[in-house]
Structures are given as structure tokens and as C-alpha cells.
Short mmCIF file of C-alpha atoms in Angstrom, two decimals:
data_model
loop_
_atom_site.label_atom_id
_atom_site.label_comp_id
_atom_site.label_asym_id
_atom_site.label_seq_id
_atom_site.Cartn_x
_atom_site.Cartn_y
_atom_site.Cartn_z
CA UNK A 1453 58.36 75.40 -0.11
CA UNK A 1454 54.72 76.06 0.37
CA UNK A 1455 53.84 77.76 -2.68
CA UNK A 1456 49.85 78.84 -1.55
CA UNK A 1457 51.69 80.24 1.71
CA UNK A 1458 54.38 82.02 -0.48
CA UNK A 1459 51.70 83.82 -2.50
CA UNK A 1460 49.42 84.88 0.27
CA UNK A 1461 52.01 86.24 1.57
CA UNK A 1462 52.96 88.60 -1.73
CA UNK A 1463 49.22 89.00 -2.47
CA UNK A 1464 48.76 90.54 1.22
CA UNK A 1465 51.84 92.92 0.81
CA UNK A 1466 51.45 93.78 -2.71
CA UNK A 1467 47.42 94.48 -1.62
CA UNK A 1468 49.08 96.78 1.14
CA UNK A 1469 51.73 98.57 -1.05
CA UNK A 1470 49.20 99.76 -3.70
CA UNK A 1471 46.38 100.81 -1.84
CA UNK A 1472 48.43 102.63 1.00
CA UNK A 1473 48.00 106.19 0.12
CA UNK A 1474 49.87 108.85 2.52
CA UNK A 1475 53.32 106.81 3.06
CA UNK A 1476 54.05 103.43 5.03
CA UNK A 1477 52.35 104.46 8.52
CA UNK A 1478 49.32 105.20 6.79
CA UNK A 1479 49.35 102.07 5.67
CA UNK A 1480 49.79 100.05 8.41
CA UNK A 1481 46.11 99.42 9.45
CA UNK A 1482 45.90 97.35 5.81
CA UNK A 1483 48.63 95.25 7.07
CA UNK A 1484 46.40 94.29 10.28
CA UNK A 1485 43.42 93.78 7.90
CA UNK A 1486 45.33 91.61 5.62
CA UNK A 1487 47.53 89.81 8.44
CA UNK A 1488 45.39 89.35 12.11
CA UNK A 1489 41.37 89.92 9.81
CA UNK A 1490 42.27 87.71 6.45
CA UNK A 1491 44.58 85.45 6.92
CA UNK A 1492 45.09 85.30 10.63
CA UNK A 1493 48.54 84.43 10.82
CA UNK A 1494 48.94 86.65 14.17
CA UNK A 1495 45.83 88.07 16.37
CA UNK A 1496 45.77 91.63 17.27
CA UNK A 1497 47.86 91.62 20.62
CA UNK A 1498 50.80 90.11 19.04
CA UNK A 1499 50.30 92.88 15.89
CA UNK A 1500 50.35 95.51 18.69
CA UNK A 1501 53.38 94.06 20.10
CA UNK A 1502 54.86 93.61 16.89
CA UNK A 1503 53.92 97.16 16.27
CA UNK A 1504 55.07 98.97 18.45
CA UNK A 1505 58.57 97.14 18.54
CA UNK A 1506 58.80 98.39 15.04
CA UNK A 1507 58.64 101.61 16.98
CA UNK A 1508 61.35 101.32 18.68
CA UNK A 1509 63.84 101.20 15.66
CA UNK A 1510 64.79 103.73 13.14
CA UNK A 1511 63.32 103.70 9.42
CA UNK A 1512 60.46 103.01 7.46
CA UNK A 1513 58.21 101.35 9.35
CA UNK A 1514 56.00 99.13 6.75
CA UNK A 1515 59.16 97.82 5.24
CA UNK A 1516 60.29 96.47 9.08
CA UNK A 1517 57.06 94.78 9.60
CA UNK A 1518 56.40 93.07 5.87
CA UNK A 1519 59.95 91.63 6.36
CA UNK A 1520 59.37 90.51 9.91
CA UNK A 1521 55.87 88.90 9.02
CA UNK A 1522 56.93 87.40 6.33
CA UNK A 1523 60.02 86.12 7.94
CA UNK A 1524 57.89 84.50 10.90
CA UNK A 1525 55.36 83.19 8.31
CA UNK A 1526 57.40 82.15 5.35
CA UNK A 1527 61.05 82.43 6.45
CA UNK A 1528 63.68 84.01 4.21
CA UNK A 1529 61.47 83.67 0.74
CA UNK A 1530 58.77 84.59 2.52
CA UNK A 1531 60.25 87.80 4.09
CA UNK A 1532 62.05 88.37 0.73
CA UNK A 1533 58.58 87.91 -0.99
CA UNK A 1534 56.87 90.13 1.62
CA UNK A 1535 59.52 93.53 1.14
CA UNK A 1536 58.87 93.00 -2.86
CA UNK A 1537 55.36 93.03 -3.13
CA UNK A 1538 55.57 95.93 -0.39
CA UNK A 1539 58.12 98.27 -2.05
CA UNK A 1540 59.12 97.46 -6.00
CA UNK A 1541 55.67 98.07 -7.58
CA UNK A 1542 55.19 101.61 -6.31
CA UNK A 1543 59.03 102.07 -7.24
CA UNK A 1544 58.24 100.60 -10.86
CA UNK A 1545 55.21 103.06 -11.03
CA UNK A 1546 57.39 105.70 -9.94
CA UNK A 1547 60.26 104.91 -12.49
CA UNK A 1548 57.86 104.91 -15.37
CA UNK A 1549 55.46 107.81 -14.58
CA UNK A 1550 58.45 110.13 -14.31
CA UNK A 1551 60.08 108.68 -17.01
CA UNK A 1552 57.10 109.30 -19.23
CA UNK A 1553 57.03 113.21 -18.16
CA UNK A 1554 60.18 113.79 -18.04
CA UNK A 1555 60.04 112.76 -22.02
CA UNK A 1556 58.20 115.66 -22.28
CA UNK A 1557 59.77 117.92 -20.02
CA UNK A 1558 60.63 120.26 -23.28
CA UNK A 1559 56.71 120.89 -24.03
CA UNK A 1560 55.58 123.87 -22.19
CA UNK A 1561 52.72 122.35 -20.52
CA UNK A 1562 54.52 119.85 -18.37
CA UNK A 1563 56.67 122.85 -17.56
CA UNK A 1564 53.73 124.40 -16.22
CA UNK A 1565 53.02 121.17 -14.31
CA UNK A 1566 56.46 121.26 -12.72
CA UNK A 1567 56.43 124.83 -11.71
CA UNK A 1568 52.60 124.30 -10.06
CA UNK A 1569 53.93 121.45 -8.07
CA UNK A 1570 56.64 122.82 -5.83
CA UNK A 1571 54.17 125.07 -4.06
CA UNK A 1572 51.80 122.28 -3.22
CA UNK A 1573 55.09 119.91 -1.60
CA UNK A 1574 55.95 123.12 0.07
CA UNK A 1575 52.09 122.86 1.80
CA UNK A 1576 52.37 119.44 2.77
CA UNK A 1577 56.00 119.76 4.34
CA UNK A 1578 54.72 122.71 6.37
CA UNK A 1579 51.63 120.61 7.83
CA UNK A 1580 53.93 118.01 8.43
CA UNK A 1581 56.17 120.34 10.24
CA UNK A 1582 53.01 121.67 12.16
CA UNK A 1583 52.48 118.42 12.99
CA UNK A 1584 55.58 117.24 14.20
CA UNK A 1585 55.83 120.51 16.65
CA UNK A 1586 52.27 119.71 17.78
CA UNK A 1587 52.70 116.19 19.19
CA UNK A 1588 56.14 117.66 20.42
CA UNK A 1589 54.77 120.49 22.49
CA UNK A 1590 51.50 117.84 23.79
CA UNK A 1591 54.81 115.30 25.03
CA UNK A 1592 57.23 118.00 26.14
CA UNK A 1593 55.06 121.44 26.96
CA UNK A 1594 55.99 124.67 25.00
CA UNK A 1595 59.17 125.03 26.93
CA UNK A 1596 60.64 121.79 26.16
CA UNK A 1597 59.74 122.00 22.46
CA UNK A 1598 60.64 125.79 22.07
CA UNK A 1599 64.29 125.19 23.47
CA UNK A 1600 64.69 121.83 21.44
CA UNK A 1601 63.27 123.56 18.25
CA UNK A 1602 65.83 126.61 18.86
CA UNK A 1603 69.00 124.22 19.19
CA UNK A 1604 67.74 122.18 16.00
CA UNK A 1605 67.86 125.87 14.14
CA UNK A 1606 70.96 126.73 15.44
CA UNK A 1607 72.79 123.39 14.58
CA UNK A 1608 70.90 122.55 11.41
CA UNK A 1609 70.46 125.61 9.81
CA UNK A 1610 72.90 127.99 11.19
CA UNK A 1611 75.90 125.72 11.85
CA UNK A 1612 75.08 123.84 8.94
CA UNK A 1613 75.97 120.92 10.88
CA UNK A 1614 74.90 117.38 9.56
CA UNK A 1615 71.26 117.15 11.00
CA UNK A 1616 72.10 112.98 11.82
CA UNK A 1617 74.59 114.30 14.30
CA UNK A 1618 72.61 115.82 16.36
CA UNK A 1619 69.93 113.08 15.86
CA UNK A 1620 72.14 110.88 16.86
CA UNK A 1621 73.84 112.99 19.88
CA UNK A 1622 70.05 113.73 21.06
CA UNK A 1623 68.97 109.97 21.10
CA UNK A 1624 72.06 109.04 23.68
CA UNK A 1625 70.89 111.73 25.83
CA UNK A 1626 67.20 110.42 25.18
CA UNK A 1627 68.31 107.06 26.15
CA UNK A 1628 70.83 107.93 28.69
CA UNK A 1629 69.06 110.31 30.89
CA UNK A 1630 68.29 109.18 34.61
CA UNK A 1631 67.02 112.99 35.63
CA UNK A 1632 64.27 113.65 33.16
CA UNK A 1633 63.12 109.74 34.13
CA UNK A 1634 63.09 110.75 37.98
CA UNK A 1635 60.92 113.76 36.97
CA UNK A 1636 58.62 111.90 34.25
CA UNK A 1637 57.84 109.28 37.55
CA UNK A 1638 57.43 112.13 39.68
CA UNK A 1639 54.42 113.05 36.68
CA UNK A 1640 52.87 110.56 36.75
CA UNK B 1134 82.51 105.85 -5.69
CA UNK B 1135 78.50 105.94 -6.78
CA UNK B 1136 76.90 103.00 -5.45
CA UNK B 1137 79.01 103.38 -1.70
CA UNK B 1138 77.56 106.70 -1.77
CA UNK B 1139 73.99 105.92 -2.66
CA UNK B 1140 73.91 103.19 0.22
CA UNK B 1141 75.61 105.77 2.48
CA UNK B 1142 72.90 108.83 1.52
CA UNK B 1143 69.96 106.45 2.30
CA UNK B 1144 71.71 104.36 5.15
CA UNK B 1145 72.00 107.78 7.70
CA UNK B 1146 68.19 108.53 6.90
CA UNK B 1147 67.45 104.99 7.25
CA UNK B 1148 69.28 104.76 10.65
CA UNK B 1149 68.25 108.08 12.19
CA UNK B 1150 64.69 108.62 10.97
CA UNK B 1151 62.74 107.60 13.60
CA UNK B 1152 58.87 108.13 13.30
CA UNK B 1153 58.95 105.98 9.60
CA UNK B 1154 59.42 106.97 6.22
CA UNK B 1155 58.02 110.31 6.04
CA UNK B 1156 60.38 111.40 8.60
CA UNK B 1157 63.26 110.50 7.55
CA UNK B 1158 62.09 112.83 3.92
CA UNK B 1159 64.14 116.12 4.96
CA UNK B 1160 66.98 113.67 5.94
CA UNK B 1161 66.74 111.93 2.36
CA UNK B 1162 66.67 115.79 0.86
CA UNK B 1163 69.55 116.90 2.44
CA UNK B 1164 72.01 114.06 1.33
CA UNK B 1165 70.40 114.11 -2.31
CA UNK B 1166 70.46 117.41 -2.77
CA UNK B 1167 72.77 119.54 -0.59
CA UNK B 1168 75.47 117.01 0.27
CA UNK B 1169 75.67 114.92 -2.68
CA UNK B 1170 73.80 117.14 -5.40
CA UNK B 1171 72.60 114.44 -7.20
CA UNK B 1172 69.56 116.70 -7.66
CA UNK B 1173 68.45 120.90 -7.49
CA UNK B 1174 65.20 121.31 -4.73
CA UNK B 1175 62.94 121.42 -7.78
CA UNK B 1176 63.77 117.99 -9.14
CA UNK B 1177 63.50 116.41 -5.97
CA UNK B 1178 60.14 118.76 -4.95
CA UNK B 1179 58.99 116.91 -8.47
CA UNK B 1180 59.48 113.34 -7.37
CA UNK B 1181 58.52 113.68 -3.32
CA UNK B 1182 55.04 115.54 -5.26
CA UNK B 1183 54.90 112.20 -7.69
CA UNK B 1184 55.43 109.88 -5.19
CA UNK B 1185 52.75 111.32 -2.95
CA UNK B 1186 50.35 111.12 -5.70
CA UNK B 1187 50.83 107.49 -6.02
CA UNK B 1188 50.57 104.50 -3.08
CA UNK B 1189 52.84 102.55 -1.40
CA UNK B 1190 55.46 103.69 1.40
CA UNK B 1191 57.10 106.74 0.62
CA UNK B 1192 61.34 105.98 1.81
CA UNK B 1193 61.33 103.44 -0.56
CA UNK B 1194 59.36 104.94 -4.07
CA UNK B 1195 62.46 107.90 -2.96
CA UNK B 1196 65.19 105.43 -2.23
CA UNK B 1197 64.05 103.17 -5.47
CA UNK B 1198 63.59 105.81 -7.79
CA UNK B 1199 66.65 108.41 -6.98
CA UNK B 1200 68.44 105.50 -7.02
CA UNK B 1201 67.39 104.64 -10.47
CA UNK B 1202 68.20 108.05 -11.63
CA UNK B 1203 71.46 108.07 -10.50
CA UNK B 1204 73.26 104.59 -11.38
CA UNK B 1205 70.49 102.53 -13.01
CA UNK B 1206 68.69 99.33 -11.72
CA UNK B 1207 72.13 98.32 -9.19
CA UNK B 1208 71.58 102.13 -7.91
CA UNK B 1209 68.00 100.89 -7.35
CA UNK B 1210 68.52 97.90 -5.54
CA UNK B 1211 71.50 99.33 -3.73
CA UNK B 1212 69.31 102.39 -2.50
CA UNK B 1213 66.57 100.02 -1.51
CA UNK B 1214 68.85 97.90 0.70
CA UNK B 1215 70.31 101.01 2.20
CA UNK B 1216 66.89 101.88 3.30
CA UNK B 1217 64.91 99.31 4.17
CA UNK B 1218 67.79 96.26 5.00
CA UNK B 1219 69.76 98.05 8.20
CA UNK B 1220 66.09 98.51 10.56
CA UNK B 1221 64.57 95.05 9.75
CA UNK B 1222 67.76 93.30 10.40
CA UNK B 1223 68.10 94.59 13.90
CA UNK B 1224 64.37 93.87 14.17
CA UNK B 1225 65.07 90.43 13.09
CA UNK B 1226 67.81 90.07 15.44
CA UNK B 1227 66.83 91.87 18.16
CA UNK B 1228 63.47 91.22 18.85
CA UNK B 1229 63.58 89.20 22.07
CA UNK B 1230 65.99 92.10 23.59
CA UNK B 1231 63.22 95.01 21.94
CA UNK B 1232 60.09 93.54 23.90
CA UNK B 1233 61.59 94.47 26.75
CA UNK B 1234 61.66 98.10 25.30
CA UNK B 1235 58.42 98.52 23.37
CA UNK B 1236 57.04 100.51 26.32
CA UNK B 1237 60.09 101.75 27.77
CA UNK B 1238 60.04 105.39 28.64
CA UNK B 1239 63.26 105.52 27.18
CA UNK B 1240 62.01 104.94 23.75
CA UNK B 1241 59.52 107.25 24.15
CA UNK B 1242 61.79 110.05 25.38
CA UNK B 1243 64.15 109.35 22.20
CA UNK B 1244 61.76 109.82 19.91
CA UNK B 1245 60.15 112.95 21.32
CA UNK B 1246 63.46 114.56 21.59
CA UNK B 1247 64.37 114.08 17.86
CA UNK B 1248 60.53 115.47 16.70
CA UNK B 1249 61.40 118.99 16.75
CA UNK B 1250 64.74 118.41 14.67
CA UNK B 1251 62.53 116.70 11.90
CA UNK B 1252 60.09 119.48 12.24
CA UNK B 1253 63.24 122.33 11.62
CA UNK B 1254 63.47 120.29 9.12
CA UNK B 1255 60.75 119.83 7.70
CA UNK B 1256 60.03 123.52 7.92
CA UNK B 1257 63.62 124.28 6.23
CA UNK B 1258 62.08 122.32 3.09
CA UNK B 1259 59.08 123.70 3.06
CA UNK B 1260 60.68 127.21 2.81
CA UNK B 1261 62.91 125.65 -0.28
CA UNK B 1262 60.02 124.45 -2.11
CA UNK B 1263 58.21 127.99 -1.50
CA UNK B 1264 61.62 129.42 -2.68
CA UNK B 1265 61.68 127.70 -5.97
CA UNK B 1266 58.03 128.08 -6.77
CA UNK B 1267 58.04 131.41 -6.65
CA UNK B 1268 61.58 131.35 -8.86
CA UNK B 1269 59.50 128.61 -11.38
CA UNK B 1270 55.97 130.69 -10.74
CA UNK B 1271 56.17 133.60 -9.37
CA UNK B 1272 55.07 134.71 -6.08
CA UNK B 1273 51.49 135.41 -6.76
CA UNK B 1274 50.54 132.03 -8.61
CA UNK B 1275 52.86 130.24 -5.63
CA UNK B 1276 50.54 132.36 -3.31
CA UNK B 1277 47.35 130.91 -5.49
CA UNK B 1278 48.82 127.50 -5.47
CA UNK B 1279 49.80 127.02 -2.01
CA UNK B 1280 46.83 128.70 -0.54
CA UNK B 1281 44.44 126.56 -2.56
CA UNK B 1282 45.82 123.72 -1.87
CA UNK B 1283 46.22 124.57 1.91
CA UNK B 1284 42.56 124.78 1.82
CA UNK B 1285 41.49 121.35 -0.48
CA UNK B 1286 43.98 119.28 1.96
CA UNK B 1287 43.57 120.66 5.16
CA UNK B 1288 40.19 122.20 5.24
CA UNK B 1289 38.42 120.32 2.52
CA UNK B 1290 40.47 117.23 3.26
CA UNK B 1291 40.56 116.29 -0.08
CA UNK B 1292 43.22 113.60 -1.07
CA UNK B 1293 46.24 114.11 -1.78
CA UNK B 1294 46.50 112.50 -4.62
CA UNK B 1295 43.81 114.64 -5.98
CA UNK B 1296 45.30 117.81 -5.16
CA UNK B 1297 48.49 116.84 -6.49
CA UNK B 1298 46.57 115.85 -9.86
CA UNK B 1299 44.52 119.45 -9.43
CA UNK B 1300 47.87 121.26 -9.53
CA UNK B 1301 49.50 119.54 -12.17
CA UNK B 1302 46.21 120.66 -14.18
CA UNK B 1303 46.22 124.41 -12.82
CA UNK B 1304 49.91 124.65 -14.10
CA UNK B 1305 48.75 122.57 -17.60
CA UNK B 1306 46.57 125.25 -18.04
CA UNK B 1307 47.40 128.62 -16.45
CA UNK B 1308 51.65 128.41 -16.11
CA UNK B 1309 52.53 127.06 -19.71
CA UNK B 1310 53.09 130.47 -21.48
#
């Protein structure tokens, strides 16, 4: 096993996974710096490729392309190497930072912390959702969007229906479709 | 059993989150907290607001930590796997057949049809952590707190990790009596 490879590998991950701020997209243009600028184990077309691949599966995307880089570099210890140095030393900062307030969750100043906290997710879950219904309206107009937003209320929130159903009902039609394709062609 | 169901509440998000980690968030919050009730809103408003404050992708500090809390180090690992293992295997296996797809119109379509259900709900949380701020605050410091920081993120674009860090100060201060 080539050790040097083995721990460029972890070093460029674990360099990625702390200084990522703003979840794994966000961090994906330190994963081109450290993988096509640094070390130049793949040049930028085949990290676009690679990228947007990654796109077209489910779940986190930095986790999908440390493992797959590190697979194609390193093989199985390197892919293994490349998801640990990506995801268990936030988790371990995670585990103890909450352990140490929770500690303290009796004084009445962390209390205070807690309560000023839920406000401020509560902000950054509504720009999120702003965000999501913006790109949504730019790819489907406001009548697309509208009517897709509507049925995701009704099932979700008023049907109380589990919301991976109709994910999962919605990308069949997505995939299955021939109509909106015809129309999308006729677009363009 | 505890760890099947922590690999089953972070295999769905895993599976159906498309657009990353911070999609697949509301996804994580309803197994966790309405379908298993491993935690209340406010615990798990806590930890997303912790995990944002610090880096690294944000499925996994979730996955790892909940996990954690709920059956120890195996809850961890078991979590993690859940989250992160299903995805890169099929993009291990599959990547010859996904080339073929990267561009397809088809992808695109699927992923722009399931953007407005992440944004119901990611609105639906957002009205839950308003809802228990204003139980834990009040409504006029919840006002304070969400306007303010409205303003440092969006308009100021201050970090995140700052604001988070300004809050937890404001409520040192001003919400511990």
C-alpha cells in the first residue's frame, strides 16, 4: 500500500471537511482545489463529469465524491480513508461541543442560548425554502411550481402522508414522462 | 429494534434527498422527530443550529451525531452508513451506465419536480422552529431574533457561523432570567 498516496488522500479530505462551511455542496469547490489544482489526480473536465454524475443520485453529495475519488485513486483504503477524513471529524466536533453544553443545560444561561437559537434555524430554513421555490419557478414558471407546491401541501402536510412517497412517486413520473420531454424539445 | 431503525430513518433521506445534504434536512427531521421521536423540534433545532456553526457536510454531523445520541458509537457508525453508504455504492457501481445520464433531461426534470416538496418542507420546519421559539422566547424576542438575524445573513451576509455564535450570546445575555 502506498502510504504517501494514502495520506494525501486523508489530508485532502480532512482539509475539505473542516474548512467547508455551509454543508457538503458548499464545499465542493475545495475538493476541486485539493483534487484537479494540488494534487492533480483528475483535471477539471473529468471533475465536471464526475460532478455532475454525483448529481444524478440521491444523498449527500461530498460524501459520493470523497468515496469515489478516493476509490479511483487509492482503492478501497483509499475510498475508506477519503469518507473518514470527510465526515468523522466534524461528527467528533459535533459529539463533544454538544456534549459539553448539554452538561450545562441546567445553568440558566445556556438556557437562554437554546431558546435564542430556534429562531435563527427557523431563518435559515425559510431562505432555504425561498430558495428552493426560486430555482423551481426559474425551471418550471409560476404555474408549474404553484401546482407542484400545492400537491406537496396537500400530501405532506394535510394528508400527513410520508413526504418520501411522494418523492419517490414524483421521480417515476420525472423519469417516465415522454409528454413534458416532447414539449421541453419543442422549448428549446 | 434501535439500530434497524436508525439505518432505516437515515436510509429514506439518504435515498430520496436529491439536491445533497441540506436537502434531505426536513426529510432527516421528520423521521427523528415526528416518526420516530427520538427528539422534540427544539432538540433537533439545537443540533441542525450547532452543526451549522461548525464545518464539514451537514447529513453526516446529523446522521453521526443523532446517531450517537440515540444508541452510542454502533448508532454512530450505523447512522453514518445509512447515509452516506447506499448513494456512493450505486455511484461506484453505476458509473459507466450514469455518464450516459449526467445531462439527461430526465435527470433534470426529476430533480426539479421534487424542489418544491423540499421547499413545503422546508417551510413546514421553519414554521416549527418559529413555533417553539416563541414557546422557549416569546414572540417578541423570536421577532428580535429572527429579524436580526434575517438581516446579518441575508442582507449583511455575515457568516453563519457568526450569527449562530451572535445568538447564542444575545440569549447568554438577554433570555437567561
Amino acid at each position: 500500500m502506498d502510504v504517501k498516496l494514502q495520506s494525501q488522500i486523508f489530508l485532502a479530505f480532512f482539509r475539505v471537511g473542516m474548512l467547508g462551511y455551509g454543508g457538503g455542496p458548499a464545499a465542493i469547490p475545495l475538493v476541486q482545489k485539493e483534487v484537479v489544482e494540488l494534487y492533480e489526480w483528475m483535471d477539471d473536465e473529468e471533475f465536471g463529469d464526475l460532478l455532475a454524475l454525483s448529481n444524478t443520485l440521491p444523498g449527500p453529495v461530498l460524501t459520493k465524491l470523497s468515496g469515489y475519488i478516493g476509490y479511483r485513486v487509492g482503492g478501497f483504503f483509499g475510498m475508506l480513508g477519503a469518507l473518514f477524513a470527510s465526515v468523522i471529524p466534524t461528527v467528533v466536533l459535533m459529539i463533544i461541543l454538544i456534549g459539553f453544553l448539554t452538561s450545562f443545560s441546567d445553568s440558566p444561561i445556556v438556557q437562554g442560548m437554546t431558546h435564542a437559537i430556534a429562531p435563527v434555524v427557523g431563518v435559515m430554513m425559510l431562505v432555504l425554502t425561498y430558495n428552493f421555490l426560486k430555482t423551481s419557478r426559474n425551471q418550471m414558471g409560476w404555474t408549474g411550481m404553484l401546482a407542484l407546491t400545492g400537491l406537496a401541501i396537500l400530501i405532506t402536510e394535510i394528508a400527513d402522508v410520508h413526504p418520501a412517497i411522494l418523492i419517490g412517486i414524483l421521480l417515476i413520473i420525472g423519469f417516465s414522462s415522454i409528454r413534458h420531454r416532447k414539449q421541453e424539445a419543442g422549448q428549446t | 429494534m434501535v439500530y434497524w431503525d436508525l439505518f432505516v430513518a437515515f436510509f429514506i433521506p439518504g435515498i430520496v434527498g436529491y439536491g445533497g445534504g441540506p436537502a434531505s434536512i426536513p426529510l432527516v427531521e421528520y423521521e427523528v422527530v415526528q416518526r420516530y421521536e427520538w427528539m422534540t423540534t427544539q432538540e433537533f433545532g439545537e443540533v441542525l443550529a450547532l452543526g451549522n456553526a461548525l464545518p464539514g457536510p451537514i447529513a453526516t454531523k446529523m446522521a453521526g451525531f443523532i446517531g450517537y445520541e440515540v444508541a452510542g458509537a454502533p448508532g454512530a457508525v450505523i447512522a453514518l452508513f445509512a447515509t452516506v453508504g447506499p448513494s456512493l455504492l450505486a455511484m461506484l457501481l453505476l458509473v459507466g451506465l450514469l455518464m450516459k445520464f449526467k445531462e439527461s433531461p430526465r435527470v433534470k426534470r426529476m430533480t426539479s419536480f421534487i424542489r418544491p416538496v423540499i421547499a413545503v418542507l422546508l417551510g413546514a420546519l421553519a414554521v416549527d422552529f418559529f413555533a417553539t421559539g416563541q414557546e422557549g422566547a416569546g414572540w417578541i424576542q423570536t421577532g428580535i431574533l429572527a429579524v436580526g438575524s434575517y438581516i446579518l445573513l441575508e442582507v449583511r451576509k455575515v457568516h453563519p457561523a457568526f450569527v449562530i455564535l451572535f445568538a447564542l450570546a444575545y440569549g447568554a445575555i438577554f433570555l437567561s432570567w
